[in-house]
C-alpha positions as a printed Julia matrix, in Angstrom:
649×3 Matrix{Float64}:
 -11.36  -24.5    -0.89
  -8.99  -26.99    0.79
 -10.41  -28.35    3.95
  -7.16  -29.19    5.51
  -4.25  -26.67    5.29
  -0.74  -27.85    6.96
   1.5   -25.07    7.98
   5.39  -25.72    8.23
   7.14  -23.92   10.79
  10.5   -23.93   12.5
  10.5   -25.09   15.88
  11.36  -22.19   17.9
   8.67  -20.54   20.08
   8.74  -17.53   18.02
   8.44  -19.33   14.74
   5.49  -21.44   16.15
   3.61  -18.03   17.31
   4.22  -16.72   13.82
   2.41  -19.76   12.26
  -0.39  -19.53   14.61
  -0.86  -15.85   13.63
  -1.37  -17.1    10.15
  -3.5   -20.1    11.09
  -6.05  -17.66   12.95
  -6.34  -15.49    9.86
  -7.0   -18.39    7.72
  -9.44  -19.67   10.33
 -11.13  -16.19   10.22
 -11.82  -16.78    6.55
 -13.61  -20.22    7.24
 -14.08  -21.71   10.7
 -14.43  -25.29    8.99
 -10.96  -25.16    7.6
  -8.81  -27.4     9.68
  -5.25  -25.72    9.93
  -2.52  -27.83   11.39
   0.98  -26.57   12.28
   3.89  -28.98   11.51
   7.33  -28.1    13.03
  10.84  -28.96   12.05
  14.59  -27.92   12.78
  16.34  -26.18    9.93
  19.96  -26.35    9.2
  20.28  -22.63   10.31
  18.81  -23.68   13.69
  21.22  -26.44   14.18
  24.39  -24.3    13.51
  24.68  -21.71   16.2
  28.52  -21.6    16.77
  29.22  -19.87   13.49
  27.9   -16.77   11.64
  25.34  -17.19    8.79
  28.08  -15.74    6.39
  30.22  -18.43    7.01
  27.86  -21.38    6.68
  25.61  -20.3     3.72
  23.46  -17.46    4.64
  19.76  -17.07    5.65
  18.84  -19.72    3.01
  19.64  -22.26    5.73
  16.33  -21.23    7.45
  13.97  -22.25    4.73
  15.67  -25.14    2.58
  14.05  -27.75    4.77
  10.72  -26.24    4.58
  11.11  -25.71    0.86
  11.77  -29.61    0.83
   8.57  -30.41    2.7
   6.59  -28.25    0.45
   7.96  -30.31   -2.54
   7.21  -33.56   -0.87
   3.69  -32.45    0.0
   4.34  -32.75    3.56
   3.09  -29.27    4.16
   1.02  -26.94    1.98
   2.39  -23.47    3.35
   5.4   -22.21    5.17
   5.52  -19.15    7.3
   8.8   -17.33    7.53
  10.1   -14.01    8.92
  10.5   -12.24    5.52
  13.89  -10.66    6.58
  15.27  -14.39    6.9
  14.13  -15.4     3.4
  16.45  -15.26    0.48
  16.18  -12.35   -2.02
  15.49  -14.35   -4.86
  11.88  -15.72   -4.89
  11.35  -19.51   -5.9
   9.13  -19.87   -8.96
   7.95  -23.33   -7.48
   7.4   -22.02   -4.1
   6.19  -18.35   -4.34
   5.41  -15.9    -1.55
   1.5   -16.06   -1.38
   0.73  -13.39    1.08
   2.56  -10.82    3.31
   1.16  -10.17    6.85
   0.42   -6.88    8.51
   3.62   -5.59    9.43
   4.73   -5.71   13.26
   7.05   -3.05   14.66
  10.03   -2.95   12.08
  12.3    -1.57   14.24
  15.53   -2.92   16.15
  15.71   -2.92   19.91
  18.34   -2.82   22.51
  18.19   -5.37   25.32
  20.67   -4.82   28.51
  22.01   -7.32   30.74
  19.37   -7.72   33.19
  21.75   -7.32   36.25
  22.37   -3.89   34.96
  18.82   -3.05   34.0
  17.73   -4.06   37.7
  20.41   -1.69   39.26
  18.83    1.19   37.07
  21.89    1.88   34.83
  21.1     3.96   32.03
  22.03    2.75   28.63
  24.05    5.66   27.94
  26.46    4.79   30.76
  26.48    1.15   29.88
  27.46    1.45   26.14
  29.41    4.64   26.14
  32.33    2.93   28.18
  35.14    1.87   26.21
  34.86   -1.85   25.47
  31.09   -2.34   26.06
  30.05   -5.47   24.28
  27.01   -5.63   22.08
  25.77   -8.92   21.0
  24.69   -8.97   17.36
  25.77  -11.34   14.5
  24.34   -8.95   11.76
  26.71   -6.75    9.82
  23.91   -4.4     9.17
  23.39   -3.58   12.76
  27.26   -3.43   13.43
  27.9    -0.82   11.15
  24.96    1.46   11.85
  25.01    1.14   15.8
  28.84    1.54   15.6
  28.02    5.25   14.64
  25.82    5.56   17.88
  28.08    3.85   20.29
  31.56    4.32   18.72
  33.4     2.99   21.97
  31.47   -0.37   21.77
  32.78   -3.76   20.48
  30.6    -6.22   18.65
  30.52  -10.14   19.46
  28.39  -12.56   17.51
  25.32  -13.94   19.25
  23.04  -16.55   17.62
  20.0   -18.7    18.4
  16.24  -17.92   19.11
  15.25  -14.97   21.38
  15.11  -16.93   24.48
  18.67  -18.58   23.69
  19.96  -15.09   23.11
  18.6   -13.56   26.21
  20.2   -16.47   28.29
  23.51  -15.96   26.5
  23.14  -12.29   27.23
  22.72  -12.76   30.91
  25.29  -15.61   31.53
  28.08  -14.53   29.24
  30.16  -11.49   28.64
  27.82   -9.06   27.12
  26.59   -5.74   28.1
  23.59   -5.55   25.74
  22.24   -7.19   22.8
  20.15   -6.27   19.44
  17.1    -7.9    18.41
  14.33   -7.28   16.12
  11.24   -5.54   17.92
   8.72   -7.72   16.09
  10.01  -10.88   17.32
  10.03   -9.61   21.0
   6.52   -8.25   20.69
   4.89  -11.47   19.25
   6.17  -13.23   22.29
   4.7   -10.46   24.7
   8.12   -9.74   25.99
   8.3    -6.0    25.56
   9.08   -5.56   29.25
  12.69   -6.56   28.44
  13.33   -3.81   25.66
  15.77   -1.19   26.81
  15.84    1.1    23.78
  14.13    1.34   20.54
  16.21    2.57   17.67
  14.25    4.62   15.46
  14.29    3.67   11.51
  16.49    6.5    10.8
  18.94    5.71   13.46
  19.17    1.99   12.3
  17.43    1.09    8.81
  15.97   -2.4     9.29
  16.47   -5.45    7.29
  14.38   -5.68    4.09
  10.98   -7.22    5.26
  11.66   -6.97    8.84
   8.42   -7.41   10.88
   6.55   -8.78    8.06
   5.73  -12.6     7.78
   5.94  -14.35    4.49
   3.59  -16.93    3.81
   5.3   -19.27    1.21
   3.44  -21.97   -0.69
   3.12  -24.16   -3.66
   2.29  -22.19   -7.01
  -1.16  -23.68   -7.27
  -2.37  -21.76   -4.16
  -2.33  -18.73   -6.29
  -5.47  -19.52   -7.59
  -6.89  -19.63   -4.37
  -7.91  -15.92   -3.52
 -10.35  -16.61   -0.68
  -8.13  -17.19    2.39
  -5.49  -15.02    0.92
  -7.62  -11.7     1.02
  -7.66  -12.21    4.93
  -3.79  -12.8     5.31
  -2.35  -10.53    2.75
  -1.9    -6.98    3.39
  -1.66   -4.73    0.62
   0.57   -2.09    2.61
   3.0    -4.85    3.52
   3.14   -6.23    0.11
   4.25   -2.83   -1.22
   6.77   -2.15    1.42
   8.19   -5.93    0.91
   8.33   -5.85   -2.64
  10.09   -2.29   -2.76
  12.61   -3.23   -0.18
  13.64   -6.49   -1.62
  14.03   -5.11   -4.97
  16.17   -2.43   -3.61
  18.43   -4.92   -1.99
  18.46   -6.97   -5.07
  19.72   -4.05   -7.06
  22.37   -3.31   -4.6
  23.43   -6.85   -4.81
  22.71   -7.11   -1.37
  22.57  -10.8    -0.31
  21.49  -12.34    2.99
  25.01  -11.8     4.67
  25.37   -8.2     3.22
  24.83   -5.11    5.54
  22.36   -3.71    3.0
  19.43   -2.27    4.74
  15.8    -1.0     3.17
  12.66    0.48    4.67
   9.82    1.67    2.94
   7.24    4.1     4.25
   3.71    4.23    2.47
   2.04    7.76    2.64
  -1.16    7.7     0.8
  -0.23    6.96   -2.68
   3.48    7.8    -2.0
   6.22    5.35   -1.24
   9.3     6.59    0.59
  12.13    4.17    0.41
  15.48    4.55    2.55
  18.23    2.16    2.22
  21.99    1.59    2.04
  24.77   -0.66    1.1
  28.04    0.42    2.93
  29.97   -2.08    1.15
  29.12   -0.94   -2.38
  32.47    0.31   -3.58
  32.67    3.55   -5.89
  35.16    1.72   -8.43
  35.31   -0.86  -10.94
  38.2    -3.6   -10.31
  39.47   -6.0   -12.93
  41.93   -8.58  -11.3
  44.04  -10.88  -13.33
  47.08  -12.91  -12.52
  49.21   -9.96  -13.7
  47.62   -7.43  -11.35
  44.68   -5.25  -10.64
  43.13   -2.38  -12.49
  40.76    0.02  -11.03
  38.51    2.8   -12.3
  36.74    5.09   -9.98
  33.04    5.21  -10.83
  30.25    7.38   -9.3
  27.21    5.32   -8.35
  24.28    7.31   -9.4
  21.35    7.92   -6.94
  17.89    7.69   -8.13
  16.45   10.55  -10.08
  15.14   13.55   -7.87
  11.56   14.59   -8.12
   9.36   17.28   -6.59
   5.73   16.8    -5.6
   4.89   20.51   -4.33
   6.21   23.89   -2.93
   4.96   24.62    0.61
   4.97   28.18    1.22
   2.72   30.97    2.55
   1.41   32.64   -0.17
   1.87   35.16   -1.97
   5.55   34.55   -1.65
   7.71   37.48   -0.82
  11.41   37.92   -0.91
  13.05   36.79    2.23
  10.03   34.24    2.9
  10.9    30.66    3.35
   9.59   27.98    1.09
   9.96   24.14    1.48
  10.54   22.02   -1.6
   8.9    18.53   -1.14
   9.9    15.56   -3.13
  12.44   12.92   -2.96
  16.09   11.84   -3.82
  17.74   15.16   -3.31
  21.01   13.79   -3.07
  24.08   15.49   -4.16
  22.29   18.68   -4.65
  24.61   20.84   -7.24
  22.34   24.07   -7.44
  18.73   25.21   -6.93
  17.48   28.0    -9.05
  14.48   29.9   -10.54
  14.06   30.73  -14.28
  11.41   31.71  -16.74
  12.58   28.73  -18.99
  12.77   24.93  -18.29
  16.15   23.38  -18.51
  17.03   21.57  -21.72
  16.41   17.88  -21.96
  19.99   17.33  -21.61
  19.96   19.35  -18.47
  21.7    22.45  -19.91
  20.64   25.49  -17.88
  18.67   28.23  -19.24
  20.86   31.43  -19.91
  19.1    33.62  -17.28
  18.66   31.87  -14.12
  17.96   33.25  -10.39
  20.23   31.26   -8.29
  19.45   30.31   -4.94
  22.38   29.91   -2.59
  20.65   29.7     0.78
  19.11   26.41    1.19
  19.29   23.21    3.27
  18.44   19.5     2.27
  16.87   17.44    5.29
  18.49   14.12    6.25
  15.98   12.21    4.65
  16.71   13.82    1.36
  13.09   14.6     0.97
  12.78   18.48    1.47
  14.83   21.46    0.7
  14.26   24.52    2.92
  15.23   27.78    1.08
  14.89   31.36    1.2
  13.09   33.39   -1.61
  15.63   35.65   -3.17
  15.45   39.25   -4.11
  13.55   40.55   -7.17
  11.68   37.21   -6.86
   9.94   35.94  -10.32
   6.24   36.27  -10.8
   6.12   32.77  -12.41
   8.49   30.42  -13.96
  10.1    27.29  -12.87
  12.03   25.86   -9.87
  14.79   23.68  -10.67
  16.77   21.29   -8.27
  19.8    20.14  -10.01
  21.44   17.18   -8.53
  24.3    14.97   -9.73
  22.23   12.43  -11.49
  19.57   14.66  -13.11
  17.47   17.66  -12.24
  13.72   18.05  -10.94
  11.57   20.71  -12.31
   8.3    22.33  -10.9
   6.16   25.13  -11.95
   6.59   28.26   -9.89
   4.1    30.71   -9.02
   4.72   33.78   -6.59
   0.98   33.81   -5.83
   0.48   30.05   -5.64
   0.65   26.92   -7.69
  -2.52   26.0    -9.94
  -4.39   23.2    -8.38
  -4.4    19.58   -9.83
  -7.48   17.12   -9.51
  -6.45   13.52   -9.93
  -9.31   11.51   -8.7
 -12.94   12.09   -7.05
 -13.84    9.37   -4.65
 -17.34    8.86   -6.7
 -18.67   10.18   -9.76
 -22.43    9.8    -8.7
 -22.29    9.99   -4.85
 -25.63    9.55   -3.13
 -26.75   13.03   -1.5
 -25.71   13.18    2.32
 -22.56   11.17    1.5
 -18.81   12.5     1.7
 -16.94   13.33   -1.55
 -13.39   13.26   -1.4
 -11.17   14.85   -4.28
  -7.37   14.23   -4.47
  -4.91   16.02   -6.14
  -2.04   18.91   -5.46
  -2.12   22.46   -4.52
  -5.46   22.77   -2.83
  -4.15   25.97   -1.07
  -6.57   28.38    0.26
  -9.64   26.62   -1.67
 -12.1    29.43   -2.25
 -14.62   27.54   -4.36
 -15.84   24.29   -5.23
 -18.53   24.22   -7.86
 -20.8    21.42   -8.86
 -21.52   20.8   -12.51
 -21.92   24.73  -12.92
 -25.24   24.54  -10.84
 -24.26   25.21   -7.11
 -21.26   25.75   -4.73
 -20.27   23.95   -1.73
 -20.06   26.47    0.99
 -16.39   27.16    1.89
 -16.95   26.44    5.59
 -18.13   22.93    4.62
 -14.98   22.16    2.77
 -12.05   20.36    4.51
  -8.57   20.58    3.16
  -5.77   18.13    4.21
  -2.52   19.53    6.09
  -0.53   18.57    2.65
  -3.07   20.24    0.54
  -3.55   17.1    -1.62
  -7.15   16.07   -0.68
 -10.36   17.98    0.14
 -13.63   16.7     1.04
 -17.25   17.71    1.52
 -20.69   16.5     2.08
 -23.03   16.61   -1.14
 -25.91   18.57   -0.07
 -28.11   17.86   -3.35
 -27.77   16.2    -6.48
 -27.07   18.11   -9.69
 -29.68   17.9   -12.35
 -27.11   17.65  -15.12
 -24.01   16.01  -16.1
 -20.76   18.22  -15.72
 -17.62   18.54  -13.87
 -16.34   19.55  -10.34
 -14.27   22.67  -10.45
 -12.06   23.74   -7.72
 -10.77   27.23   -7.22
  -7.65   27.84   -5.07
  -5.19   30.36   -4.67
  -3.25   29.4    -7.86
  -6.45   29.29  -10.07
  -9.23   27.01  -10.94
  -9.29   23.47  -12.27
 -11.79   20.7   -13.36
 -12.22   17.16  -12.58
 -11.46   14.94  -15.76
 -14.14   12.66  -15.4
 -17.85   13.69  -15.73
 -19.45   14.26  -12.44
 -23.14   12.87  -12.22
 -23.1    11.08  -15.86
 -26.84   10.95  -15.85
 -27.17   10.06  -19.42
 -24.9     6.79  -18.62
 -27.11    5.5   -15.89
 -28.79    2.24  -16.91
 -30.8     1.49  -13.65
 -31.63    3.41  -10.47
 -34.95    1.97   -9.15
 -36.35    5.55   -9.63
 -37.37    5.51  -13.2
 -34.46    4.44  -15.07
 -34.98    0.76  -15.9
 -37.43   -1.47  -14.05
 -37.77   -4.18  -11.4
 -39.18   -7.38  -13.08
 -38.79   -9.97  -10.28
 -36.85  -11.32   -7.21
 -36.99  -11.18   -3.47
 -34.68   -8.35   -2.92
 -36.01   -5.45   -0.64
 -36.12   -1.76   -1.89
 -35.53    0.81    0.53
 -35.73    4.88    0.71
 -33.24    5.82    3.48
 -34.45    7.87    6.15
 -31.15    8.67    7.63
 -31.61    7.11   10.99
 -30.53    3.51   10.0
 -28.44    1.83    6.94
 -27.96    2.83    4.3
 -28.39    6.33    6.08
 -28.4     8.4     2.91
 -29.57    7.76   -0.67
 -31.01    9.17   -3.84
 -34.56    7.87   -3.75
 -34.89    4.0    -3.73
 -31.9     1.73   -3.71
 -31.88   -2.12   -3.91
 -31.22   -3.92   -0.51
 -29.93   -7.37   -0.14
 -30.06   -8.14    3.63
 -30.6   -10.95    5.91
 -29.24  -14.35    7.39
 -28.06  -16.8     4.69
 -27.47  -20.37    5.42
 -24.25  -22.32    4.37
 -23.74  -23.47    0.81
 -26.76  -21.64   -0.39
 -26.36  -21.04   -3.85
 -29.91  -19.38   -4.54
 -30.74  -16.88   -1.86
 -31.57  -13.24   -2.92
 -32.17  -12.19   -6.51
 -32.87   -8.96   -8.37
 -33.99   -9.17  -12.16
 -34.49   -5.92  -13.81
 -34.74   -4.36  -17.34
 -32.08   -1.9   -17.95
 -32.12    1.33  -20.09
 -29.03    1.05  -22.35
 -26.96    4.09  -22.85
 -27.65    5.73  -26.3
 -24.76    5.26  -28.83
 -24.62    9.34  -28.9
 -23.15    9.0   -25.62
 -21.15    5.67  -26.01
 -20.49    5.11  -29.69
 -21.21    1.54  -30.89
 -17.78    0.97  -32.2
 -16.13    1.44  -28.85
 -14.49   -2.02  -27.43
 -16.01   -3.45  -24.37
 -12.64   -3.46  -22.92
 -12.68    0.31  -22.79
 -15.81    0.39  -20.84
 -16.81   -0.1   -17.21
 -19.94   -1.03  -15.05
 -20.1     1.56  -12.43
 -22.38    1.61   -9.38
 -22.77    2.74   -5.76
 -22.73    0.28   -2.92
 -23.38    0.26    0.82
 -21.85   -2.52    3.12
 -22.97   -2.01    6.61
 -20.54   -4.5     8.09
 -17.68   -6.71    6.74
 -19.12  -10.13    5.97
 -17.37  -13.69    5.21
 -18.75  -16.18    2.83
 -21.62  -14.66    0.75
 -20.7   -13.32   -2.85
 -22.67  -11.75   -5.62
 -23.14  -12.54   -9.3
 -23.71   -9.73  -11.7
 -25.29  -10.87  -15.25
 -26.32   -8.9   -18.28
 -28.24   -9.58  -21.26
 -29.29  -13.17  -20.2
 -25.33  -14.15  -20.74
 -24.87  -16.09  -17.57
 -21.88  -17.82  -18.93
 -20.02  -14.58  -19.01
 -21.51  -13.23  -15.85
 -19.12  -11.7   -12.96
 -19.24  -14.53  -10.29
 -17.93  -14.25   -6.7
 -17.76  -10.76   -6.55
 -17.4    -8.83   -3.25
 -17.86   -5.19   -3.32
 -14.73   -3.02   -3.26
 -14.25    0.8    -3.58
 -12.74    1.83   -6.85
 -11.22    4.88   -4.92
  -9.6     3.12   -1.97
  -9.38   -0.64   -3.17
 -11.15   -1.88    0.07
 -14.34   -2.63    1.19
 -15.73    0.42    2.94
 -18.34   -0.21    5.63
 -21.08    2.08    7.11
 -20.79    4.47    3.95
 -21.69    4.48    0.38
 -18.75    3.73   -1.94
 -18.36    3.78   -5.77
 -17.62    0.3    -7.18
 -16.12   -0.44  -10.86
 -15.76   -3.48  -12.83
 -14.66   -3.88  -16.33
 -17.7    -4.42  -18.73
 -15.66   -7.2   -20.16
 -15.9    -9.33  -16.95
 -19.78   -9.12  -17.2
 -20.26   -9.72  -20.93
 -18.43  -11.42  -23.85
 -18.94   -9.1   -26.78
 -16.35   -7.22  -28.7
 -18.02   -3.87  -29.01
 -20.56   -1.93  -27.36
 -22.8    -2.36  -30.49
 -22.34   -6.04  -30.21
 -23.67   -5.92  -26.87
 -26.84   -3.79  -27.94
 -27.37   -6.31  -30.69
 -28.46   -8.92  -28.15
 -31.73   -7.33  -27.61
 -32.01   -7.9   -24.15
 -32.13   -5.35  -21.41
 -31.58   -7.91  -18.56
 -29.41   -6.88  -15.68
 -29.31   -9.11  -12.48
 -27.92   -9.24   -9.09
 -27.84  -12.52   -7.1
 -26.55  -13.14   -3.98
 -25.25  -16.76   -2.72
 -23.22  -18.23    0.01
 -20.64  -21.05   -0.88
 -19.31  -20.51    2.42
 -19.43  -23.68    4.96
 -21.18  -21.4     7.6
 -24.18  -19.11    7.78
 -23.68  -15.44    7.45
 -25.67  -12.06    8.23
 -25.39   -9.25    5.33
 -26.7    -5.97    4.84
 -25.71   -4.54    1.37
 -27.43   -1.92   -0.89
 -27.06   -1.06   -4.47
 -27.93    1.94   -6.65
 -27.17    4.01   -9.52
 -25.86    1.23  -12.05
 -24.2     3.03  -15.17
 -21.95    2.27  -18.13
 -19.18    4.66  -18.57
 -15.78    4.83  -20.59
 -12.53    3.94  -18.64
């Protein structure tokens, strides 16, 4: 890792504060890294008497910093993502996206009026009230809220704008909440606009860390800076703006919400015309066109089952724009959208303002089962309909071999009135011990005992019974469990049988513990060398490619640590070993602490063979786990491993 990192920043107080946020996050990774902040004035900071639109757009805020990156004067540049051009530079890519601050826009009133206790409604509802903003996006949206107000351009940093607000003929000004909060100036905020009232600029509230492309290889500090949720939101919002041809001066807006595994994107471009125009020296030809909205989709039907005529149902999904019809049928519509001959049309329905739900009333002579269809201008969305409830669906299980006493989470759909969860045909989880989410897409329970045979979890709900696809407790696939399968040979790691009172709290028998304080730059600290018991070819055929297999295991991390990493090696093939590994849950994608989590790595990241039989032909049963600390400071860790297994992807 580079020992000195130079961060470029604009000179404003806010820009420096934002650079300091990133600096602190990098330092959290490694205290020995020296991080310097180098400030400079950009062209966008120098031109304050004209709108961005008239002088070249938001790219004026980054070009000087880009040049500094190219010259090698700085290594990274920190920007408000909303101020960056939509087209990302291949030479200076965005390396990380910070955790998002408040994305909303806010209204700040002239201080004298605020001190007089004047309410915002009386300030801005008067004819001719002046709102300061240079953003077309804000003007168009806020005009709907305050139709009697007029808008006047206002540029500069936050302090400059607040000064202009109080000295010049403004009644209020619009700013981004994120900047105000980062400067600890929340007290000046008079009103927050919800993201539904005023859709934010794409990326608003997110800091972009830009750098030379070689930094893409440095994954150590990036994992402390890059926020996965913000990354998803940023990429979605910026892609949306690019598709709508929304440049830096466009009134386009976009805001993405991440809800579990779902992403809800709201956006607009009021300037997008519904026509194609061809202009020549001889005249203009215009052809009206219909801008197609994204295809609708249905995730589930929310209702009280069994549904009776006159009951209310809610169709949950997205993109319910320009709904043409809602109907029930025993047949699906044809691929070209043609309706079935016999349909039960529903006329009493209402679409919410986010176009994500349709509330309707169940008609008379309600079908027992069939399909519910939402027909929009673009296309149709179809889902199975059952009067007595939809069949449950299992999409994932948090672990295929959880330790006894740990929580098992099952995700899917339609977990409505769950009456039974059965483990491998051996025993049921008491109904009172099962927790179901409000959205019926997740259930959880504590595993009371380990099944004695491989099998599947089955879930019974109001709509029927479904089995998990993955094998639960694949005992035949276990290669090392420190309890009779495989055997420890040497190494100074500890072996623990949990008593429930201290880490790792719960366990299936004995587990491998790697605990203690490791000094800096220690490349040979704790080791565990064991002989494994390879999976029989009757379970995994020899001709299966290594790329189609994964090494799975359970892991317990007591607390997040910085510095130490693990090496996993098999069959004495250290050249192909997995190095620099930090345990991450295969279910959540994060390092979970204080509980057991399932981890998975591709077997091809541990061995170099082409097929499983090639792997077996090595005639070595070695599997090793080794802990090192390449970091520059000592660290204390407490990590446990158990139940290593080779399974199909």
